[in-house]
Short mmCIF file of C-alpha atoms and ligand atoms in Angstrom, two decimals:
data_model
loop_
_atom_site.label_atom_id
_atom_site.label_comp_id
_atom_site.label_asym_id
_atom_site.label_seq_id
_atom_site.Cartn_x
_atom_site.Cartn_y
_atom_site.Cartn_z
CA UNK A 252 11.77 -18.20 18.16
CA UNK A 253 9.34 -18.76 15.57
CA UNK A 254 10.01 -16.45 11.96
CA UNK A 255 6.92 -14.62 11.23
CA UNK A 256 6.30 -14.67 7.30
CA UNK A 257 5.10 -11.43 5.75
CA UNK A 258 1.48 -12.63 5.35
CA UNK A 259 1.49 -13.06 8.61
CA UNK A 260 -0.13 -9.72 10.65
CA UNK A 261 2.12 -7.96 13.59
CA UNK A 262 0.49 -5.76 16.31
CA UNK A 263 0.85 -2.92 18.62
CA UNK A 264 1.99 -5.47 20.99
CA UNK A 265 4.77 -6.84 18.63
CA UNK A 266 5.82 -3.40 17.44
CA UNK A 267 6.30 -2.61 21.55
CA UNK A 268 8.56 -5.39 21.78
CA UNK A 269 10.19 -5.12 18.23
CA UNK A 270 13.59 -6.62 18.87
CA UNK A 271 12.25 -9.81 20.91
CA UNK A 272 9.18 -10.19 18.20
CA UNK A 273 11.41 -10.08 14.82
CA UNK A 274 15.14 -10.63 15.62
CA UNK A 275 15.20 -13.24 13.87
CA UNK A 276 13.09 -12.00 10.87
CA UNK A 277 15.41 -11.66 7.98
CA UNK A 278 15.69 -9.73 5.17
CA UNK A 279 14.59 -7.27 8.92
CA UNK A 280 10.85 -5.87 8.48
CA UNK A 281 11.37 -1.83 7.46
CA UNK A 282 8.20 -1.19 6.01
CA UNK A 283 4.28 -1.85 6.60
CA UNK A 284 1.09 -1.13 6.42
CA UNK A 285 -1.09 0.00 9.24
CA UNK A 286 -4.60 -1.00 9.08
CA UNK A 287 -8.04 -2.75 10.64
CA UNK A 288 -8.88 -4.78 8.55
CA UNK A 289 -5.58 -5.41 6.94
CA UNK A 290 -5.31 -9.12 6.09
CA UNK A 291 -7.03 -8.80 2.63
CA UNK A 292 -4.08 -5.79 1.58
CA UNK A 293 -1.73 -6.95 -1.25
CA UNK A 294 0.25 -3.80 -0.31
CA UNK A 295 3.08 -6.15 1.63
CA UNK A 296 3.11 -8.55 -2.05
CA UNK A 297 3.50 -5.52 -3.83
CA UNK A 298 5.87 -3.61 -2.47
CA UNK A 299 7.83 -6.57 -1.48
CA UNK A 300 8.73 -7.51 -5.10
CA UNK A 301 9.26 -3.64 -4.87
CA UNK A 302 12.25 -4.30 -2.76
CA UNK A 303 13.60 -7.37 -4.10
CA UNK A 304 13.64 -5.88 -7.99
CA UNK A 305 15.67 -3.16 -6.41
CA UNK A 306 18.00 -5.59 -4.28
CA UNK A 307 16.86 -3.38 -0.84
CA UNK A 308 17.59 -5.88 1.40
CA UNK A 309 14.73 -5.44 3.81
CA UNK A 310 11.18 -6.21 4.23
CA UNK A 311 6.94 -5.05 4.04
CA UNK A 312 4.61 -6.27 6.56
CA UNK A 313 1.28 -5.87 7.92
CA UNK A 314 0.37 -4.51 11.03
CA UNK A 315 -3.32 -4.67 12.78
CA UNK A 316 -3.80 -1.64 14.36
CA UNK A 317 -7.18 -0.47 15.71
CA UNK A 318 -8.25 2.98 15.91
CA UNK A 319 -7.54 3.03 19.86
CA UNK A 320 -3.88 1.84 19.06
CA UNK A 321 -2.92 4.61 16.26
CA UNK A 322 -1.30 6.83 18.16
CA UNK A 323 1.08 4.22 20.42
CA UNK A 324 1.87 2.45 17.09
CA UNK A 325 2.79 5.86 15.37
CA UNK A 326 5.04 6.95 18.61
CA UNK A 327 6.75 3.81 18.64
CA UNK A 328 7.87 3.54 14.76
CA UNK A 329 9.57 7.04 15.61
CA UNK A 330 11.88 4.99 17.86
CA UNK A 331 12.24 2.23 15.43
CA UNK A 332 14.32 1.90 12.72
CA UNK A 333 11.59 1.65 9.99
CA UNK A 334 12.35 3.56 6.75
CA UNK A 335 8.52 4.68 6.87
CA UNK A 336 4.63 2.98 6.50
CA UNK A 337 1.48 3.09 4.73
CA UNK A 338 -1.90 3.90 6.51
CA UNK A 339 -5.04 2.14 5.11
CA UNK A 340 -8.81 2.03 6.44
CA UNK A 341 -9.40 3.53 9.26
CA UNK A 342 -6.62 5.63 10.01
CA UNK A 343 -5.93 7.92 7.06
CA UNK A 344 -7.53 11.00 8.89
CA UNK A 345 -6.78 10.44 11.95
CA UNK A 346 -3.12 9.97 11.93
CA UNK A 347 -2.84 13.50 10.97
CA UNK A 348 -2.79 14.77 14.44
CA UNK A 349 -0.20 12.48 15.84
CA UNK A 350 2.58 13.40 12.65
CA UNK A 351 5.51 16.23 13.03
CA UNK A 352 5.14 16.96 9.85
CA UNK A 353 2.61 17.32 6.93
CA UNK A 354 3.75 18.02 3.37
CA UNK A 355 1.28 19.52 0.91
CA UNK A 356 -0.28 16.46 -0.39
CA UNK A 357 -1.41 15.86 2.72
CA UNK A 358 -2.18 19.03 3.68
CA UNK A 359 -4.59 19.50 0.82
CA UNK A 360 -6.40 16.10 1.08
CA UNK A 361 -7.21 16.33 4.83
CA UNK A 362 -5.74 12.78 4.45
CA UNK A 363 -2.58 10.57 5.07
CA UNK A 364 -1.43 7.38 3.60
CA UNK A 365 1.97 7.43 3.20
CA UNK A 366 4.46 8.21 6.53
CA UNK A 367 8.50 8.62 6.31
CA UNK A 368 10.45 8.15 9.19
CA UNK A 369 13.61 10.15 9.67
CA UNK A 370 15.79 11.16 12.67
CA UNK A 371 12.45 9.88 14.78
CA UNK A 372 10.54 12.23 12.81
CA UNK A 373 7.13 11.42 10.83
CA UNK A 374 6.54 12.92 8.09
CA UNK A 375 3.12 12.13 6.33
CA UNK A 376 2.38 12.48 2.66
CA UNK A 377 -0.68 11.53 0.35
CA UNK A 378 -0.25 9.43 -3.04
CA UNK A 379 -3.71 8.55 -3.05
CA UNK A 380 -5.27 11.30 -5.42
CA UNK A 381 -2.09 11.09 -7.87
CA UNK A 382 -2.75 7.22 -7.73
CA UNK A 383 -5.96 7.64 -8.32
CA UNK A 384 -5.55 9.85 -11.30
CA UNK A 385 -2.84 7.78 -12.86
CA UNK A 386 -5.29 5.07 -12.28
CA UNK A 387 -8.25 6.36 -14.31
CA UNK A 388 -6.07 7.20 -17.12
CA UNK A 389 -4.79 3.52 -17.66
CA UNK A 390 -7.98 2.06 -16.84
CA UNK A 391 -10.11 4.25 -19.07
CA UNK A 392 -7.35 6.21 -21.51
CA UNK A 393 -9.14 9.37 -20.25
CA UNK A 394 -8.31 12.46 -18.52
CA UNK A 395 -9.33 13.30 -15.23
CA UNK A 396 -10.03 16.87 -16.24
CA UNK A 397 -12.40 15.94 -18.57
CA UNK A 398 -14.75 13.98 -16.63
CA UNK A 399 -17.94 14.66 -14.55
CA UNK A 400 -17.09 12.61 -11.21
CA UNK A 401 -19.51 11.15 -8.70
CA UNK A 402 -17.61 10.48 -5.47
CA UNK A 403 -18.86 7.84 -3.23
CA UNK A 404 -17.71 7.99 0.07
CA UNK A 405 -16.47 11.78 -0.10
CA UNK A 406 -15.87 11.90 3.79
CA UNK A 407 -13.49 9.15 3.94
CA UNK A 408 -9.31 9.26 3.91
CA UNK A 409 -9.27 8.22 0.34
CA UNK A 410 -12.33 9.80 -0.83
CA UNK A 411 -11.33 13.05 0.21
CA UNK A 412 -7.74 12.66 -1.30
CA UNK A 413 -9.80 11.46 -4.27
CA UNK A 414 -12.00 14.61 -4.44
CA UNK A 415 -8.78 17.24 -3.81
CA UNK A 416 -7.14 15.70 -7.06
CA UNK A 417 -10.32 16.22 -9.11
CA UNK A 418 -10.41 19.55 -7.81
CA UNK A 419 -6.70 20.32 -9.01
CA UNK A 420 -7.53 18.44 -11.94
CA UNK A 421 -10.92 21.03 -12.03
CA UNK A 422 -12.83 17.77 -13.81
CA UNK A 423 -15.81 19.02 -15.48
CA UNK A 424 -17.72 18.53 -12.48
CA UNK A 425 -17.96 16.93 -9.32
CA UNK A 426 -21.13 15.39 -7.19
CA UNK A 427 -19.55 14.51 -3.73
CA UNK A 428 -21.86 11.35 -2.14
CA UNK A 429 -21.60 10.26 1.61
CA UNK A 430 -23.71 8.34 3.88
CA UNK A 431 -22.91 11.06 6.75
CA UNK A 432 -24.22 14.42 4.57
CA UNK A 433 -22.44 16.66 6.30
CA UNK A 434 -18.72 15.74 5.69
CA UNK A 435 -19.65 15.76 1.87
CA UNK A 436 -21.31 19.53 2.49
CA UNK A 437 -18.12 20.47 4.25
CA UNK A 438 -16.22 18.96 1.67
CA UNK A 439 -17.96 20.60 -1.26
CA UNK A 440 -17.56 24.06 0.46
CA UNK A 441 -13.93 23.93 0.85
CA UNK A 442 -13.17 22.64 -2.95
CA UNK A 443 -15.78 25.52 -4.13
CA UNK A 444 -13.06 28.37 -5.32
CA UNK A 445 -11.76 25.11 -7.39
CA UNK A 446 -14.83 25.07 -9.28
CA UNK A 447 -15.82 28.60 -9.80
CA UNK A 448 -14.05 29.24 -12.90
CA UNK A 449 -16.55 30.51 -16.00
CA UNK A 450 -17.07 26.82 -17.68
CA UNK A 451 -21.16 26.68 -18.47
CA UNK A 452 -22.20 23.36 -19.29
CA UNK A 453 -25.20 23.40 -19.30
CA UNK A 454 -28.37 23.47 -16.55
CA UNK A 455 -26.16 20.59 -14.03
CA UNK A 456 -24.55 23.03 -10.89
CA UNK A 457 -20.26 21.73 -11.62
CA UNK A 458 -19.90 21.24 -7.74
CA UNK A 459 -22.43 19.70 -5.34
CA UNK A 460 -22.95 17.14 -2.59
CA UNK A 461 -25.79 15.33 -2.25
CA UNK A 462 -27.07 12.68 0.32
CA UNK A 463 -26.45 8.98 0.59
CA UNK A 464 -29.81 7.20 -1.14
CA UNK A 465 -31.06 10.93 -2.07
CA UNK A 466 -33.90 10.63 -4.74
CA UNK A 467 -32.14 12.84 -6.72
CA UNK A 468 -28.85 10.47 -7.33
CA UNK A 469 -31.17 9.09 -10.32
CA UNK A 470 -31.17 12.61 -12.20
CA UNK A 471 -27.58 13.49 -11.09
CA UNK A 472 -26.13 10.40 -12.71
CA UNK A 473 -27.29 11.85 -16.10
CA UNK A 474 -24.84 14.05 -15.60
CA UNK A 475 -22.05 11.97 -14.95
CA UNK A 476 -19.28 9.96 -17.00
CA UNK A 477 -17.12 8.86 -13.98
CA UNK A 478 -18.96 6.59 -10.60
CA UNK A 479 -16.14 5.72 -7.96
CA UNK A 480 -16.55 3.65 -4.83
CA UNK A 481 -14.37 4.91 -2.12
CA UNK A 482 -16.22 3.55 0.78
CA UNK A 483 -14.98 -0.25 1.95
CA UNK A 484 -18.51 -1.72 0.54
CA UNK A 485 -17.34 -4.39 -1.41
CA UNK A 486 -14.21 -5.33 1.13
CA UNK A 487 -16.64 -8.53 2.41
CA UNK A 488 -18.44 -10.27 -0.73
CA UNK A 489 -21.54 -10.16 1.29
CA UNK A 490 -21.65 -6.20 1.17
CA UNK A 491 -24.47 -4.63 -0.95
CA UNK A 492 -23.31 -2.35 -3.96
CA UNK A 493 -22.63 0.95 -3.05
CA UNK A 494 -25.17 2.08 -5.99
CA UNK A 495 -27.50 -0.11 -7.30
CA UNK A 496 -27.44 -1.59 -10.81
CA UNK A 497 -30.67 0.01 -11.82
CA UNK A 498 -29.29 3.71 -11.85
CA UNK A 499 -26.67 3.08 -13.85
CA UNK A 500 -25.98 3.26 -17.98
CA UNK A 501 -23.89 2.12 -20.55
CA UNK A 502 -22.46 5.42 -20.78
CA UNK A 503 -20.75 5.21 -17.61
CA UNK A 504 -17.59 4.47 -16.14
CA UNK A 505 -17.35 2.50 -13.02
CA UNK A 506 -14.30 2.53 -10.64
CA UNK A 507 -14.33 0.60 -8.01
CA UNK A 508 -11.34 1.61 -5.56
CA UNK A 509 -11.86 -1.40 -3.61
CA UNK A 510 -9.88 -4.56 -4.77
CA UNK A 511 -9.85 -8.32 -4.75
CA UNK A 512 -9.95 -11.61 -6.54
CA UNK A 513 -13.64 -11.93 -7.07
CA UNK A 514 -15.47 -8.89 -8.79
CA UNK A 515 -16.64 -6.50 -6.24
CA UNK A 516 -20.76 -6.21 -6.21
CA UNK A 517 -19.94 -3.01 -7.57
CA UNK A 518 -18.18 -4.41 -10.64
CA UNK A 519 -20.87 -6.72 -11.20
CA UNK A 520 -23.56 -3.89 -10.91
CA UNK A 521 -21.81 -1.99 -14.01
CA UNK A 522 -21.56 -5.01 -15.53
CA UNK A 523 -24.86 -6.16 -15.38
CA UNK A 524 -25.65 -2.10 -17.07
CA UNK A 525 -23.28 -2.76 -19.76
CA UNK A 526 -20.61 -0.34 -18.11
CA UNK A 527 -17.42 0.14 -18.15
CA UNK A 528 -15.52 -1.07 -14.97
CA UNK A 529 -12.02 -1.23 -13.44
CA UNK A 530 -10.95 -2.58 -9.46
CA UNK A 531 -8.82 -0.80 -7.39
CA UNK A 532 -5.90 -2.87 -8.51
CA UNK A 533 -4.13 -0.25 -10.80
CA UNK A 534 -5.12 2.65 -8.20
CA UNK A 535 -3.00 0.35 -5.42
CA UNK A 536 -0.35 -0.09 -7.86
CA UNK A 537 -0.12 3.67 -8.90
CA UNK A 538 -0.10 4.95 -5.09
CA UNK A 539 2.36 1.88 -4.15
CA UNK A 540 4.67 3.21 -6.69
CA UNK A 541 4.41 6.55 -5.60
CA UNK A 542 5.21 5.60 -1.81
CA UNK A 543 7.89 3.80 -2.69
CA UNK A 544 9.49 6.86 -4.16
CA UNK A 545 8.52 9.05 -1.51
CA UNK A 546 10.77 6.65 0.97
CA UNK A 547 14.13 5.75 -1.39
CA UNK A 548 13.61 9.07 -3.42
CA UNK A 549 14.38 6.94 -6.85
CA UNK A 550 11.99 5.29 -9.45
CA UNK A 551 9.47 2.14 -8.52
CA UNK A 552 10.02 -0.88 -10.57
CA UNK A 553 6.60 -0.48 -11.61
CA UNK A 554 6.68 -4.00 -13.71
CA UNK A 555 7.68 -6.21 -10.87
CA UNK A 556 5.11 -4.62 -8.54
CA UNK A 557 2.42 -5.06 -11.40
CA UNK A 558 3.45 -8.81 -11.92
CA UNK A 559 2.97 -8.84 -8.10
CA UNK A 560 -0.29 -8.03 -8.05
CA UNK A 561 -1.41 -10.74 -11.16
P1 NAP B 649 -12.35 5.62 5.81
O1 NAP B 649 -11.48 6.81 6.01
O2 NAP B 649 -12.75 4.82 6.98
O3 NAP B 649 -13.67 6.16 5.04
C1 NAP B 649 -14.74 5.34 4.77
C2 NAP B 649 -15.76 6.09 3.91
O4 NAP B 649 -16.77 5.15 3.52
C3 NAP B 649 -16.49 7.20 4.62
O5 NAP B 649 -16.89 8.15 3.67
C4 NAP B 649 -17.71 6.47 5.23
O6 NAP B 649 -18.83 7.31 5.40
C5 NAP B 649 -18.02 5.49 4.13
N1 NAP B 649 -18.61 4.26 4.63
C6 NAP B 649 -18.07 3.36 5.49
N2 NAP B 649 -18.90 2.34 5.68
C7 NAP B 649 -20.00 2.60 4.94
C8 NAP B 649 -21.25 1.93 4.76
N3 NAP B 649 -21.50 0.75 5.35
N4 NAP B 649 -22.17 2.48 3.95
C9 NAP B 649 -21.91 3.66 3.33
N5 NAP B 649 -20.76 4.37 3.48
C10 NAP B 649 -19.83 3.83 4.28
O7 NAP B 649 -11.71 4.57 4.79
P2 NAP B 649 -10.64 4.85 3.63
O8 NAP B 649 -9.27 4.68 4.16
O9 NAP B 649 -10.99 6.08 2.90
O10 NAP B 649 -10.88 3.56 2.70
C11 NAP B 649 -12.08 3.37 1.99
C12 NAP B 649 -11.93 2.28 0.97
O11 NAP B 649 -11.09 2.67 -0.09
C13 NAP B 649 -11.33 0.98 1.52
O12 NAP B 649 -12.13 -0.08 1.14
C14 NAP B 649 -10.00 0.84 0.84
O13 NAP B 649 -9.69 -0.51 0.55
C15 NAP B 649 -10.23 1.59 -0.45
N6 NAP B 649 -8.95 2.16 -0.96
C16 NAP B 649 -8.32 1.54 -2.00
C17 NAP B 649 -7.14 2.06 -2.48
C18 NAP B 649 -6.45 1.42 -3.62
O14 NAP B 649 -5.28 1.67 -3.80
N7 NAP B 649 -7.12 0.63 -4.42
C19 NAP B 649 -6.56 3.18 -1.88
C20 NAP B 649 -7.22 3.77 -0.84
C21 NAP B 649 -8.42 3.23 -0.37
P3 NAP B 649 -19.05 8.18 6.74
O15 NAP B 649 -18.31 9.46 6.51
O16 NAP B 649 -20.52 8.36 6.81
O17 NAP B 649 -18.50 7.36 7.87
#
């Protein structure tokens, strides 16, 4: 049989007939990501390098799963002998309901990206927001907690793990953005006790959401040092920028969490407004390190997954 290489993508199909698709596979595949689209993740490069820097003799790979095909996927890996997965885009909120058990990072965010198998048990877990946060600090050498945040994409998996940590962070504010209104409104009244503590600063309300393309983005960007993308716009170079160049200022920080070799339009929007700007790179890094802990409880070699990634 044919050896599948890592860049290579498995499927449901594949993971139903594990032993006859990879038996031949060695260092055997352990680890994954589950995803649609997954081809452009750099997760399996990553935490591959991961592995060998740690002499874990086993293997990352990707896995296309659609949305229809979460739930088989997730029941078989309980029978397999994987040592756990990653969840990206489109699965990180549903997955939740098809888990035995959810720890408090998870919990809180609404959100899953990180599963550990054990005893055919699942057990999901969220490094997303504590990626995030590391992120922002190496990107920008600022603190989280002293930022006003607008959120783009608040109703997604990452966006709403991104929006929990600024809330346990309590940032100086937060404007939560999505295209579908009411999952940012939702949002915005469940992280409100996090943001009724007694700092005034000035006329700007510390929590709100607001609409996708609302008039009002204009005047609430005044009031903001921190923009983040956590929609996929940007994933396909043809995809408009989630906010256009126009509204934004020098003053601002950009963070894009999508990643890839070319700058996202994003990237080039705060560029072209003499902003500052960072990829998703160091945020994929950060929660990729993370994961890895969660699964072989010890320390990432963060280096060799950072040379990875260059
Ligand atoms: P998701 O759960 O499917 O959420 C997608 C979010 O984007 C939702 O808020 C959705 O709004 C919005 N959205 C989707 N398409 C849109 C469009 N055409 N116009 C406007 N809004 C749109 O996805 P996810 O798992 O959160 O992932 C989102 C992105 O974050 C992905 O591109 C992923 O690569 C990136 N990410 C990067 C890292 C990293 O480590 N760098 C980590 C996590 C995620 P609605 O609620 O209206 O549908």
């Amino acid at each position: 049989m044919k050896k599948k290489r890592t860049t290579e993508r498995y499927t449901l199909a594949d993971l139903d007939n594990w032993r006859e698709a990879t038996g031949e596979v060695k260092p055997p595949i352990r680890l994954g990501v589950f995803g649609d689209p997954v081809a452009h993740s750099l997760s399996p490069q990553m935490q591959n390098a991961a592995l060998r820097a740690c002499k874990i003799d086993m293997q990352y790979a990707r896995f296309h799963i659609r949305a229809s095909e979460l739930r088989s996927a997730l029941h078989l890996l309980a029978e397999l002998d994987f040592i756990g997965v990653n969840l990206t885009v489109p699965h990180k909120i549903a997955a939740l309901v098809s888990l035995d058990e959810i720890d408090e990072r998870a919990a809180r965010a609404g959100a899953v990206n990180t599963i550990r198998v054990r005893d055919k048990r699942l057990t999901a877990s969220n490094t997303d927001g504590e990626g995030f946060l590391r992120a922002i600090r190496s990107e920008f050498s600022v603190d989280l907690r002293d930022l006003r945040v607008m959120l783009i994409g608040a109703g997604g998996g990452s966006g709403r793990a991104i929006a929990m940590q600024c809330a346990l962070e309590n940032c100086e504010r937060l404007v939560l953005v999505n295209r579908t209104f009411e999952k940012a409104k939702a949002l915005a009244d469940q992280l409100r006790p996090f943001f009724a503590g007694p700092r005034v600063l000035g006329p700007a309300a510390r929590l709100e959401a607001v609409a996708w393309n609302d008039p009002s983005l204009r005047a609430q960007l005044a009031h903001v040092d921190l923009v983040v993308n956590a929609t996929p716009l940007g994933m396909n170079p043809s995809d408009s920028t989630p906010i256009p160049a126009r509204l934004l200022a020098p003053h601002h920080m950009i963070f894009d969490t999508v990643y890839g070799a070319q700058p996202t339009p994003l990237v080039r929007a705060a560029q072209e407004a003499g902003a500052r700007a960072a990829n998703g790179f160091s945020m994929l890094l950060h929660q990729g390190a993370l994961s890895f802990q969660i699964w072989f409880e010890r320390e990432a070699p963060l280096d060799a997954m950072r040379q990875a990634l260059l």
